[in-house]
Amino acid sequence: MTYEKREFIADLAVIGSGLAGMAASIFALKRGISTAQAGNTGALAYTTGYLDLLGDAGTGAAEHLGDPWAGIRELQKSQPNHPLARVPENDIHEAFTEFTSFISECGIAYGAPGKVNLKALTPAGTTKPTFSVPATMQPGVDALASQARCVIIDFKGLRGFSGRQVVANLKDRWPGLTTERVSFPDMPMGEIYPEVMARALEVPGTREKLADAIKSVRGDAQVIGLPAILGMHNPDLVMTELSRLLGCPVFEIPTMPPSVPGIRLREMFEQVFPKKGLTLVPQQKVRSVEFDTDSVQLVLADNHGPIIIHAKAVILATGRFLSGGLEAEQTGIVEPLVNLPVAQPTSRDSWYSMEYMGRDGHAIHQCGIRVDDAFRPLDKDGKVVDPRLFAAGVILAHQDWIRGRCGAGVAISSAYRAVQGAEQIILQKNN
Amino acid sequence: MTSSPTSQAGTAIETVKTDVLIIGGGATGTGIMRDLALRSVHCRLIDKQDLCAGASGGNHGLLHSGARYVLSDPHSASECREEGEILKRTSSQCIENTGGLFVAVKGDDEGFIRDFPALCQAAGIPVQELTPKEALELEPQLSKDIIAAYAVPDATIDPFRLALENVNHARELNDSTYHPHTTLCDFEIGDGRIIAAFCRDSRTGKELRIVAKQYVNAGGAWAMDIARLAGCNDVNLLYSKGTLLISHDRLTTRVINRLRPPADGDILVPGGTVSVLGTTSLRTDDLENVRPTIAEVDKNVVEGTAMVPALAHARYIRAFSRVRPLVQHGDDQNDRNVARSFALMNHEDQNLNNFCTITGGKLTTFRLMAEKTSDLVAKRLGNTEPCTTATTPLPGGQACKWTEPGASPKYWYEANNSEDMILCECEMVPQSAIDQIVLCAPGAENEMTLEAIALRSRAGKGPCQGSFCGIRIASYLYDRGYYQDTTGLHHMKSFFNERFKGLRTIIWGQQAAQMELAEALHCGLLGLDRLEEKKTNKADNE
């Protein structure tokens, strides 16, 4: 076997395959920018499929934000360095619209971004504020809002998703909620897995058998909830067909990650991007980035040997600790790829508060890469590190995506701005 | 009389009777419960939290050969040797007979190294000199800089299993009863006797009056407070806080001790698939908010690295701190020099003839402490049966086996039941283990907290520290109907908050990624950080 060095030339290189990296590639494709994307699979498979914008602006309010836009205006005043405070509201709206319409066109329909947050269901029977949900989950949001008579179906052998748990925690708020357990068709024994169930439901015969099983227990339910198993590649079709067979709306509730809706997104991107002309090197870690006078070079390798990507601009969307974009050493937090300075507290003792679930969250989540308004990383003196380098997603400093319920919001909005900036650099170079 | 048996609300308080009330569910309290049950004495054991919540559950799990104390406390050294030998015979299911090494590195006190074998021999402890090369062959993770090494019969012991087995055996012998999360509030005293103990269930607030013939204070670090409730001022304790670290991997086969007078970070003890490094020693006055600090964690790592260099870059999954009670004699300022012997006080000069206090000591000598205490109690009760714990094997209880590393996966593979799903993937704890614990483990009850289940199993002990399995086990308990409303979510929150205390100081490297994912699940997805306060008046078990 010979190992050939392969070289790719693109205008834009995107490092990272999480939500921010995927969003950056979508925005670049829409602008006709030749793009190469590389980097470890991000935490995409850990997402629920819900796209949050902003659920908490850190004001100490008891309730989550009903209006994320009001929260963003609050951030503009109280946390001007927050990534969501640095993207014009129109751009945020446009970014979500472009993102959700792209994935809808590719076969995973999402609701168009609106003015308010939705109350979405979780597998624990709690609700969370989110901004845009897959079409397969929307009827659940609607059923909760309208207090429809609803039965949650769970499955013998499916661990970690208990209809009784969902009902136990929601019954005070939703009296018409009940649960029933069925066996998944042709899988009567042992443990069964959401991914396997989802792929099985792509087959019409399995859907018919499942519909029969559900019919026998559904009672007078007006709407039927299931764990997120409605197909892997054609969820909208699977939902529509199951609804038709049952004669009422059906919906999905996310399961614990890695969950089907996250895997759907990842698989869809990996199939669609190459077809649209994007050079995708998934599942491989970028080893180094070199900023030469003529180009930025990404060095990586796969089973077939080394790969070099030459680009005019680069977007760093490598995520935080879970995805390897940041590393926490005993003595401090570093950004291992470009060695960018990381905004952080002076001592490890300040990373985490004493109370895990205290209201204020933890300082470590505010750590990250400092950028200017064009999302270009800054060095220790506050100067732009390289005009061709942009950063997007949760690697950015001055945000807490977990407590803010703003992971997708930060990823999509900052990717949008980063691509805007990169486009200008590329246009200059091409002229 | 200080009180009549009605609650503040004026309702009648339930009263239960027993021969002996034991306060404190550590190794000693549970040991006394078993010892007395073997003499046909009925006991009730209460703990304000749960088994091994104090120093019994917060140590290395080291069954000392005694060699550590040969210089500072030769009497304790001999006691440790004798007790170690007894426990290895009678309680083998709780013990891994690892053996131990004492190793010195360049710069350690050569006088101490030279005297060590003779000191061991004087205490009757078998000791074998090894060349550094021989030691390195036995334990390849040792530093190349070791200059002396001796092998001694150290071993490891699982204090949770031990306490569970003690309680289980006592229950089987004569229906002696354990009451978890039961706080002692006050004593009813008259005519030189304690008449009753007023207790409160710290989860439900329900009051309970326990009438016993004898009362035993086995409160460990809390023994001074308990004695004062009975009006006794003759228990004087020093509190020494120790912090320890658990590594993700087991680094050595044997217990590794630094061959020097006891100091920080000088013992590394294997425990199943992990190793436990410690300890620091710091005087404290605070018994309730004992948590590891970054400085203590870093100190342990630096000191431990001198013996085992891999500790510098090891992945740590947990740090924990507990307070050791040291019985105060004189005014020695160095806690490591305070004798590690125990004290049994009969309180007769405090005008009480049915109360005693046992405290101090160490895990290795718990049986002897229980024996001495039970002898006193039996004599007072007119019971003439002798102590038999030195010879009677500790039977293995079915529901007690789940704390043993490797027991769950072994059971699961052997049972080969595909319906029995694994709930904790790190430690392979199946549904059937949870069922058995909830139904019949010592201290089992219908709505068990996740902490109580974790204490009785390996759930949450692996690298994820319960962040995944806590969700799964709660889901399973809902599914089985044990959790029926949002209280279950509060149990989850409380479990994750509790586990976090052990994580906060060791979150670097891979643990930072683990923690980020955990918080994303617990807060970002499930919203446990925004859980509404419970509308019922049930208080959380602190």
PDB file of C-alpha atoms in Angstrom, chain A residues 18-20 22-23 26-27 44 47-55 68 95-104 108-114 116-118 120 128-135 137 254 261-262 265 268-269 404-412:
ATOM      1  CA  GLY A  18     -19.824  20.131  15.109  1.00  0.00           C
ATOM      2  CA  LEU A  19     -22.773  22.430  14.727  1.00  0.00           C
ATOM      3  CA  ALA A  20     -20.627  25.542  14.171  1.00  0.00           C
ATOM      4  CA  MET A  22     -21.443  22.456   9.743  1.00  0.00           C
ATOM      5  CA  ALA A  23     -23.182  25.825   9.860  1.00  0.00           C
ATOM      6  CA  ILE A  26     -23.610  25.670   4.844  1.00  0.00           C
ATOM      7  CA  PHE A  27     -23.193  29.450   4.804  1.00  0.00           C
ATOM      8  CA  LEU A  44     -23.134  16.764  17.010  1.00  0.00           C
ATOM      9  CA  THR A  47     -27.333  17.091  20.382  1.00  0.00           C
ATOM     10  CA  THR A  48     -31.014  16.383  20.845  1.00  0.00           C
ATOM     11  CA  GLY A  49     -32.020  17.888  17.540  1.00  0.00           C
ATOM     12  CA  TYR A  50     -33.407  20.934  19.307  1.00  0.00           C
ATOM     13  CA  LEU A  51     -31.794  24.189  18.163  1.00  0.00           C
ATOM     14  CA  ASP A  52     -31.596  26.607  21.072  1.00  0.00           C
ATOM     15  CA  LEU A  53     -31.061  30.313  20.583  1.00  0.00           C
ATOM     16  CA  LEU A  54     -31.051  31.708  24.104  1.00  0.00           C
ATOM     17  CA  GLY A  55     -32.937  30.476  27.149  1.00  0.00           C
ATOM     18  CA  PRO A  68     -35.008  35.075  23.137  1.00  0.00           C
ATOM     19  CA  ALA A  95     -28.461  32.721   9.989  1.00  0.00           C
ATOM     20  CA  PHE A  96     -31.144  30.526  11.585  1.00  0.00           C
ATOM     21  CA  THR A  97     -33.328  30.842   8.506  1.00  0.00           C
ATOM     22  CA  GLU A  98     -30.521  29.818   6.151  1.00  0.00           C
ATOM     23  CA  PHE A  99     -29.463  26.975   8.410  1.00  0.00           C
ATOM     24  CA  THR A 100     -32.905  25.483   8.980  1.00  0.00           C
ATOM     25  CA  SER A 101     -34.001  25.865   5.377  1.00  0.00           C
ATOM     26  CA  PHE A 102     -30.815  24.141   4.182  1.00  0.00           C
ATOM     27  CA  ILE A 103     -31.322  21.107   6.410  1.00  0.00           C
ATOM     28  CA  SER A 104     -35.045  21.076   5.609  1.00  0.00           C
ATOM     29  CA  ILE A 108     -34.759  16.866   7.821  1.00  0.00           C
ATOM     30  CA  ALA A 109     -37.531  19.452   8.083  1.00  0.00           C
ATOM     31  CA  TYR A 110     -37.165  22.059  10.817  1.00  0.00           C
ATOM     32  CA  GLY A 111     -39.547  24.734  11.929  1.00  0.00           C
ATOM     33  CA  ALA A 112     -38.771  28.220  10.681  1.00  0.00           C
ATOM     34  CA  PRO A 113     -37.318  30.472  13.380  1.00  0.00           C
ATOM     35  CA  GLY A 114     -39.944  32.616  14.996  1.00  0.00           C
ATOM     36  CA  VAL A 116     -40.532  33.174  20.734  1.00  0.00           C
ATOM     37  CA  ASN A 117     -39.000  30.170  22.413  1.00  0.00           C
ATOM     38  CA  LEU A 118     -40.813  26.851  22.340  1.00  0.00           C
ATOM     39  CA  ALA A 120     -39.919  21.269  24.274  1.00  0.00           C
ATOM     40  CA  LYS A 128     -36.639  23.055  27.996  1.00  0.00           C
ATOM     41  CA  PRO A 129     -36.717  26.333  26.095  1.00  0.00           C
ATOM     42  CA  THR A 130     -35.629  26.021  22.497  1.00  0.00           C
ATOM     43  CA  PHE A 131     -35.969  27.978  19.309  1.00  0.00           C
ATOM     44  CA  SER A 132     -36.420  25.572  16.440  1.00  0.00           C
ATOM     45  CA  VAL A 133     -37.343  21.915  16.528  1.00  0.00           C
ATOM     46  CA  PRO A 134     -37.437  19.177  13.894  1.00  0.00           C
ATOM     47  CA  ALA A 135     -40.852  18.640  12.304  1.00  0.00           C
ATOM     48  CA  MET A 137     -40.914  16.951  17.408  1.00  0.00           C
ATOM     49  CA  PRO A 254     -35.246  13.068  22.332  1.00  0.00           C
ATOM     50  CA  PRO A 261     -31.677  13.226  15.927  1.00  0.00           C
ATOM     51  CA  GLY A 262     -28.015  14.126  16.416  1.00  0.00           C
ATOM     52  CA  LEU A 265     -27.790  15.525  11.316  1.00  0.00           C
ATOM     53  CA  MET A 268     -26.986  13.991   6.522  1.00  0.00           C
ATOM     54  CA  PHE A 269     -24.118  16.494   6.456  1.00  0.00           C
ATOM     55  CA  GLY A 404     -27.546  30.056  28.717  1.00  0.00           C
ATOM     56  CA  ARG A 405     -29.265  27.349  26.664  1.00  0.00           C
ATOM     57  CA  CYS A 406     -27.587  29.005  23.696  1.00  0.00           C
ATOM     58  CA  GLY A 407     -25.262  26.369  22.150  1.00  0.00           C
ATOM     59  CA  ALA A 408     -26.855  26.332  18.706  1.00  0.00           C
ATOM     60  CA  GLY A 409     -27.445  30.074  18.881  1.00  0.00           C
ATOM     61  CA  VAL A 410     -23.768  30.800  19.470  1.00  0.00           C
ATOM     62  CA  ALA A 411     -22.671  28.206  16.887  1.00  0.00           C
ATOM     63  CA  ILE A 412     -24.971  29.306  14.078  1.00  0.00           C
TER      64      ILE A 412
END
